[in-house]
Amino acid sequence: MESLIILGTGIAGLTAAIYAARANLTPLVLSGPEDGGQLTLTTDVENFPGFPEGVKGPELINLCKQQAERFGTRFQLGLCTKIEKKESQHNQKNHYFVIEIDGEKKIETKTVIIATGASARWLGLPSEQKYKGRGVTTCATCDGAFFKGKEVAVIGGGDSAMEESLFLTKFASKVTIIHRKEEFRASKIMQERVFKNEKIKVVWNSEVAEILGDGKKVTAIKLKNTATNQLTDFRCDGVFLAIGHFPNTSFLKDFIDLDEKEYLKADKMMHTNINGIFAAGDVQDIRFRQAITASGSGCMAAMEAEKYLAHQEE
Ligand code: NDP
């Protein structure tokens, strides 16, 4: 039986692996469909401490992987499709878990750290995929600085869209929020800040019908008015999607406590409601969603898993 299985190879899962491996737990890390997590979708990471010149997201993930491997972490490709809790035959007080991989293979483990992350919602347009990373992005904190003096559009009407727009005014010459309704769902205070900012304009009742570009980068977006269906081209250099994220928890439904938005519920010590299962990273964090906070929670989850295992052995 494994001591610890970590689900997810984003920065939260990898930090948990480094800590657990250094504690001699020889963790097994399972990698899902987005190997390396959201950092592999970004270019330069300029706000991770220790890299004054910045570091490429995929490079940071690769370095963390090497660091985890150096202390004995094992990696395996495979999507966890189900977790089951089983009572131990030998010790009534202890239980263990069975991890189902890709709907078939099963592995037993004493503890689990769930670090399956969250994925940004995309519009679902083919042109959006074509210009992904070439003007279309889902992260202003990651990519805003590349749009110094440029004109950008932010899609969405929630707090993220407000926050990203305000952040982007530090770099862009003009920020336009495109929203499909005629009012925002964002909190009033965030809306007030947006309306007060002279660099931010709003285009109401408009959906993105297509991302337009010259083959290399974004040059405009085609907007459809939701009231009149009229199509217009809106010139811009960048498109920031802020239409929400979804946590990767579908395999956990009816097994573990999730909140109303299906994020994994964890306490300040990264414990879930099931003893022996811990949470780390964006799968349990709707608010900060930063590489450094995900990494910190991975460290905490691993330290708590180690303590739990030591207590079980006593
Ligand atoms: P939300 O789900 O709150 O908002 C998503 C927005 O995107 C909505 O305005 C929605 O439109 C729009 N949208 C969704 N799908 C599409 C689509 N296909 N095309 C066009 N528009 C679309 O997500 P957020 O990420 O903004 O916020 C998530 C949570 O995090 C919220 O609880 C928020 O309060 C919180 N948060 C808090 C912050 C803070 O306090 N500083 C900062 C950021 C987030 P519609 O309104 O029409 O449904």
Coordinates of C-alpha atoms and ligand atoms in Angstrom, one line a residue:
M1 CA 0.0 0.0 0.0
E2 CA 1.2 3.5 -0.8
S3 CA 1.7 6.0 2.0
L4 CA 0.7 9.1 0.1
I5 CA -0.8 9.6 -3.4
I6 CA -0.8 13.2 -4.7
L7 CA -3.4 14.0 -7.4
G8 CA -2.1 16.8 -9.7
T9 CA 1.2 18.0 -11.1
G10 CA 0.6 21.7 -10.8
I11 CA 2.7 23.7 -8.4
A12 CA 0.6 22.8 -5.4
G13 CA 1.0 19.0 -6.1
L14 CA 4.7 19.3 -6.8
T15 CA 5.4 21.4 -3.7
A16 CA 3.5 18.8 -1.7
A17 CA 5.7 16.1 -3.4
I18 CA 8.9 17.9 -2.5
Y19 CA 8.0 18.1 1.2
A20 CA 6.6 14.6 1.4
A21 CA 9.6 13.1 -0.4
R22 CA 12.0 14.9 1.9
A23 CA 10.0 13.3 4.8
N24 CA 10.8 9.9 3.2
L25 CA 7.2 9.2 2.2
T26 CA 8.2 8.4 -1.4
P27 CA 4.9 9.9 -2.7
L28 CA 3.3 8.7 -5.9
V29 CA 2.1 11.7 -8.0
L30 CA -0.7 11.1 -10.5
S31 CA -0.8 13.4 -13.5
G32 CA -4.1 14.3 -15.2
P33 CA -4.9 15.7 -18.6
E34 CA -3.3 19.2 -17.9
D35 CA 0.1 18.0 -16.9
G36 CA 1.9 20.7 -15.0
G37 CA -1.3 22.7 -14.4
Q38 CA -2.1 26.3 -15.2
L39 CA 1.5 27.5 -15.1
T40 CA 2.3 25.5 -18.2
L41 CA -0.3 27.8 -20.0
T42 CA 1.5 31.0 -19.1
T43 CA 4.7 32.5 -20.5
D44 CA 6.8 34.5 -18.1
V45 CA 6.1 34.2 -14.4
E46 CA 7.5 37.5 -12.9
N47 CA 6.0 37.4 -9.4
F48 CA 7.4 34.1 -8.1
P49 CA 10.0 34.9 -5.4
G50 CA 13.6 33.9 -6.2
F51 CA 13.5 34.7 -10.0
P52 CA 14.4 38.4 -10.3
E53 CA 14.4 38.1 -14.1
G54 CA 11.2 36.0 -14.2
V55 CA 10.9 32.4 -15.2
K56 CA 8.9 30.6 -17.8
G57 CA 5.9 28.8 -16.3
P58 CA 6.7 25.4 -17.9
E59 CA 10.4 25.8 -16.7
L60 CA 9.3 26.5 -13.2
I61 CA 7.1 23.4 -13.2
N62 CA 10.0 21.3 -14.7
L63 CA 12.4 22.5 -12.0
C64 CA 9.8 21.6 -9.3
K65 CA 9.4 18.2 -10.9
Q66 CA 13.2 17.6 -10.9
Q67 CA 13.4 18.7 -7.2
A68 CA 10.6 16.3 -6.2
E69 CA 12.2 13.4 -8.1
R70 CA 15.6 14.1 -6.5
F71 CA 14.1 13.1 -3.1
G72 CA 12.3 10.0 -4.4
T73 CA 8.9 11.1 -5.8
R74 CA 7.5 8.8 -8.4
F75 CA 5.3 10.1 -11.2
Q76 CA 2.6 8.2 -13.1
L77 CA 0.2 9.3 -15.9
G78 CA -3.4 8.6 -15.1
L79 CA -6.6 10.5 -14.3
C80 CA -8.1 9.7 -10.9
T81 CA -11.8 8.9 -11.6
K82 CA -12.9 7.8 -8.1
I83 CA -11.7 7.6 -4.5
E84 CA -13.2 5.1 -2.1
K85 CA -12.7 4.9 1.7
K86 CA -12.2 1.5 3.1
E87 CA -12.0 0.3 6.8
S88 CA -8.8 -1.5 7.7
Q89 CA -9.3 -5.2 8.6
H90 CA -6.3 -5.1 11.0
N91 CA -7.0 -1.9 12.9
Q92 CA -10.5 -0.7 13.5
K93 CA -9.3 2.9 14.1
N94 CA -7.5 3.2 10.8
H95 CA -8.9 3.4 7.3
Y96 CA -7.3 3.6 3.9
F97 CA -8.3 4.7 0.4
V98 CA -8.6 3.1 -3.0
I99 CA -7.8 5.4 -6.0
E100 CA -9.3 4.4 -9.3
I101 CA -7.3 5.4 -12.3
D102 CA -8.8 5.9 -15.8
G103 CA -11.9 4.0 -14.6
E104 CA -10.1 0.7 -14.2
K105 CA -6.7 0.4 -12.4
K106 CA -6.9 0.6 -8.6
I107 CA -4.1 1.6 -6.1
E108 CA -4.4 1.5 -2.3
T109 CA -3.0 4.4 -0.2
K110 CA -3.1 5.5 3.4
T111 CA -3.4 9.3 2.6
V112 CA -4.3 11.5 -0.4
I113 CA -3.5 15.1 -1.3
I114 CA -6.0 16.5 -3.8
A115 CA -4.3 19.2 -5.9
T116 CA -6.3 18.8 -9.1
G117 CA -6.5 22.6 -9.6
A118 CA -9.1 24.7 -11.4
S119 CA -9.4 25.4 -15.1
A120 CA -10.2 28.8 -16.6
R121 CA -13.4 28.9 -18.6
W122 CA -13.0 29.6 -22.3
L123 CA -15.5 30.9 -24.8
G124 CA -15.3 27.8 -27.0
L125 CA -14.5 29.6 -30.2
P126 CA -12.0 28.0 -32.7
S127 CA -10.4 31.4 -33.3
E128 CA -9.8 31.7 -29.5
Q129 CA -7.6 28.5 -29.6
K130 CA -5.8 29.8 -32.6
Y131 CA -4.7 33.0 -30.8
K132 CA -4.3 31.5 -27.3
G133 CA -1.0 32.8 -26.0
R134 CA -0.8 35.2 -29.0
G135 CA -3.0 37.9 -27.5
V136 CA -5.8 35.8 -26.0
T137 CA -5.2 34.9 -22.3
T138 CA -7.0 34.1 -19.1
C139 CA -4.6 35.7 -16.7
A140 CA -4.0 39.4 -16.4
T141 CA -1.6 39.0 -13.5
C142 CA 0.6 36.7 -15.7
D143 CA 0.4 38.5 -19.0
G144 CA -0.7 42.1 -18.3
A145 CA 2.8 43.5 -18.5
F146 CA 3.2 42.4 -22.1
F147 CA 0.5 44.9 -23.1
K148 CA 2.3 48.1 -22.1
G149 CA 0.8 51.0 -24.1
K150 CA -1.6 48.7 -25.9
E151 CA -5.4 48.5 -26.1
V152 CA -7.0 45.5 -24.5
A153 CA -10.5 44.0 -24.1
V154 CA -11.6 42.1 -20.9
I155 CA -14.5 39.7 -21.3
G156 CA -16.9 39.2 -18.3
G157 CA -18.9 41.0 -15.8
G158 CA -17.9 39.4 -12.4
D159 CA -15.3 40.5 -9.8
S160 CA -12.5 38.9 -11.8
A161 CA -13.3 41.0 -14.8
M162 CA -13.3 44.1 -12.6
E163 CA -10.1 43.2 -10.9
E164 CA -8.3 42.2 -14.0
S165 CA -9.4 45.5 -15.8
L166 CA -8.2 47.6 -12.9
F167 CA -4.9 45.7 -12.9
L168 CA -4.5 46.1 -16.6
T169 CA -4.8 49.9 -16.4
K170 CA -1.2 49.9 -15.0
F171 CA 0.0 48.8 -18.4
A172 CA -2.5 49.2 -21.2
S173 CA -3.4 52.6 -22.7
K174 CA -7.1 51.6 -22.9
V175 CA -9.1 48.8 -21.3
T176 CA -12.6 48.0 -22.6
I177 CA -14.8 45.6 -20.7
I178 CA -17.1 43.6 -23.0
H179 CA -20.1 42.2 -21.2
R180 CA -23.0 40.2 -22.5
K181 CA -25.6 42.0 -20.2
E182 CA -26.4 45.6 -19.4
E183 CA -25.3 45.3 -15.8
F184 CA -22.4 43.7 -14.0
R185 CA -22.7 40.9 -11.4
A186 CA -19.5 42.1 -9.7
S187 CA -19.7 43.6 -6.2
K188 CA -20.7 47.3 -6.0
I189 CA -17.4 48.4 -4.7
M190 CA -15.5 46.8 -7.6
Q191 CA -17.9 48.3 -10.1
E192 CA -17.5 51.8 -8.5
R193 CA -13.7 51.5 -8.9
V194 CA -14.1 50.5 -12.5
F195 CA -16.5 53.3 -13.3
K196 CA -14.2 55.9 -11.7
N197 CA -11.2 54.8 -13.7
E198 CA -10.9 57.0 -16.8
K199 CA -8.8 54.3 -18.7
I200 CA -11.7 51.8 -18.6
K201 CA -14.7 51.9 -20.9
V202 CA -17.6 49.4 -21.1
V203 CA -19.3 47.9 -24.1
W204 CA -22.7 46.4 -22.9
N205 CA -24.9 43.7 -24.4
S206 CA -22.1 42.3 -26.5
E207 CA -20.8 38.8 -27.0
V208 CA -17.5 37.8 -28.7
A209 CA -18.4 36.1 -31.9
E210 CA -14.8 35.7 -33.2
I211 CA -11.2 36.6 -32.4
L212 CA -9.6 38.3 -35.4
G213 CA -5.9 38.5 -36.1
D214 CA -3.2 38.6 -38.7
G215 CA -2.2 35.0 -38.2
K216 CA 0.4 35.8 -35.6
K217 CA -1.4 38.0 -33.1
V218 CA -4.8 39.4 -32.2
T219 CA -5.9 42.6 -34.0
A220 CA -9.6 42.8 -33.2
I221 CA -12.7 41.0 -32.0
K222 CA -16.0 40.5 -33.8
L223 CA -18.8 41.5 -31.4
K224 CA -22.4 40.5 -31.6
N225 CA -24.9 42.8 -30.0
T226 CA -27.2 40.6 -27.9
A227 CA -30.2 42.8 -28.4
T228 CA -30.0 43.5 -32.2
N229 CA -27.7 40.7 -33.3
Q230 CA -25.6 43.3 -35.2
L231 CA -22.0 42.4 -35.8
T232 CA -19.2 45.0 -35.4
D233 CA -15.4 44.7 -35.4
F234 CA -13.7 46.1 -32.2
R235 CA -10.0 46.8 -32.6
C236 CA -7.7 45.6 -29.8
D237 CA -4.3 44.1 -29.2
G238 CA -5.2 41.7 -26.4
V239 CA -8.2 39.8 -25.1
F240 CA -8.4 38.8 -21.4
L241 CA -11.0 36.2 -20.7
A242 CA -12.5 36.6 -17.1
I243 CA -15.6 34.4 -17.4
G244 CA -14.8 32.3 -14.4
H245 CA -13.0 29.1 -13.4
F246 CA -14.2 25.7 -12.6
P247 CA -12.5 23.5 -10.0
N248 CA -11.5 20.0 -11.1
T249 CA -13.7 18.1 -8.6
S250 CA -16.3 16.3 -10.7
F251 CA -14.8 12.9 -9.6
L252 CA -15.3 13.8 -6.0
K253 CA -19.0 14.5 -6.0
D254 CA -21.0 12.6 -3.3
F255 CA -17.7 11.5 -1.7
I256 CA -16.3 14.6 0.0
D257 CA -17.5 18.0 1.0
L258 CA -17.6 20.6 -1.8
D259 CA -18.9 24.2 -1.5
E260 CA -21.8 25.6 -3.5
K261 CA -19.4 26.4 -6.4
E262 CA -18.0 22.8 -6.2
Y263 CA -14.6 23.9 -4.8
L264 CA -13.1 21.4 -2.3
K265 CA -13.8 22.5 1.2
A266 CA -10.6 22.6 3.4
D267 CA -9.8 24.1 6.7
K268 CA -6.8 26.3 7.5
M269 CA -4.6 23.2 7.9
M270 CA -5.6 21.9 4.5
H271 CA -7.8 19.1 6.0
T272 CA -10.9 18.1 4.1
N273 CA -13.9 16.6 6.0
I274 CA -12.4 13.1 5.5
N275 CA -9.5 12.2 7.8
G276 CA -6.4 11.3 5.8
I277 CA -7.4 13.4 2.7
F278 CA -5.9 16.8 2.3
A279 CA -6.4 19.6 -0.2
A280 CA -3.9 22.0 -1.9
G281 CA -3.9 24.7 -4.5
D282 CA -6.7 26.1 -6.7
V283 CA -9.0 23.2 -6.2
Q284 CA -9.8 24.7 -2.8
D285 CA -9.0 28.4 -3.5
I286 CA -11.5 30.6 -5.3
R287 CA -9.8 33.8 -4.1
F288 CA -6.1 34.0 -4.5
R289 CA -5.3 31.5 -7.2
Q290 CA -1.6 32.4 -7.4
A291 CA 1.4 30.1 -7.9
I292 CA 2.9 31.1 -4.6
T293 CA -0.3 30.5 -2.6
A294 CA -0.9 27.2 -4.3
S295 CA 2.7 26.2 -3.5
G296 CA 2.3 27.3 0.2
S297 CA -0.8 25.2 0.6
G298 CA 0.9 22.2 -1.0
C299 CA 3.6 22.5 1.7
M300 CA 1.0 22.6 4.4
A301 CA -0.9 19.6 3.1
A302 CA 2.2 17.5 2.9
M303 CA 3.3 18.4 6.5
E304 CA -0.2 17.6 7.7
A305 CA -0.2 14.2 5.8
E306 CA 3.1 13.4 7.4
K307 CA 1.8 14.1 10.8
Y308 CA -1.3 12.1 10.2
L309 CA 0.8 9.1 9.0
A310 CA 3.1 9.3 12.1
H311 CA 0.0 9.4 14.3
Q312 CA -1.5 6.3 12.6
E313 CA 1.7 4.3 13.1
E314 CA 1.8 5.1 16.9
Ligands
NDP1 P1 -18.2 34.9 -12.0 O1 -18.8 33.6 -12.2 O2 -18.6 35.7 -10.8 O3 -18.5 35.8 -13.3 C1 -18.2 35.4 -14.6 C2 -18.7 36.5 -15.5 O4 -18.4 36.0 -16.8 C3 -20.2 36.8 -15.5 O5 -20.4 38.2 -15.6 C4 -20.7 36.1 -16.6 O6 -21.8 36.7 -17.3 C5 -19.6 36.1 -17.6 N1 -19.6 34.9 -18.5 C6 -19.6 33.6 -18.2 N2 -19.6 32.8 -19.3 C7 -19.6 33.7 -20.3 C8 -19.5 33.5 -21.7 N3 -19.5 32.3 -22.3 N4 -19.5 34.6 -22.5 C9 -19.5 35.9 -22.0 N5 -19.5 36.1 -20.7 C10 -19.6 35.0 -19.8 O7 -16.6 34.6 -12.0 P2 -15.4 35.5 -11.4 O8 -14.2 34.8 -11.8 O9 -15.6 36.9 -11.8 O10 -15.6 35.4 -9.8 C11 -15.6 34.1 -9.2 C12 -15.8 34.3 -7.7 O11 -14.6 34.9 -7.2 C13 -16.9 35.2 -7.3 O12 -17.5 34.8 -6.2 C14 -16.2 36.5 -7.1 O13 -16.9 37.4 -6.2 C15 -14.9 36.0 -6.5 N6 -13.8 37.0 -6.7 C16 -13.6 38.0 -5.7 C17 -12.6 38.9 -5.9 C18 -12.4 39.9 -4.9 O14 -13.2 39.9 -3.9 N7 -11.5 40.8 -5.0 C19 -11.8 39.0 -7.1 C20 -12.1 38.0 -8.1 C21 -13.1 37.0 -7.9 P3 -23.3 36.9 -16.6 O15 -23.1 37.9 -15.5 O16 -24.1 37.2 -17.7 O17 -23.6 35.5 -16.0

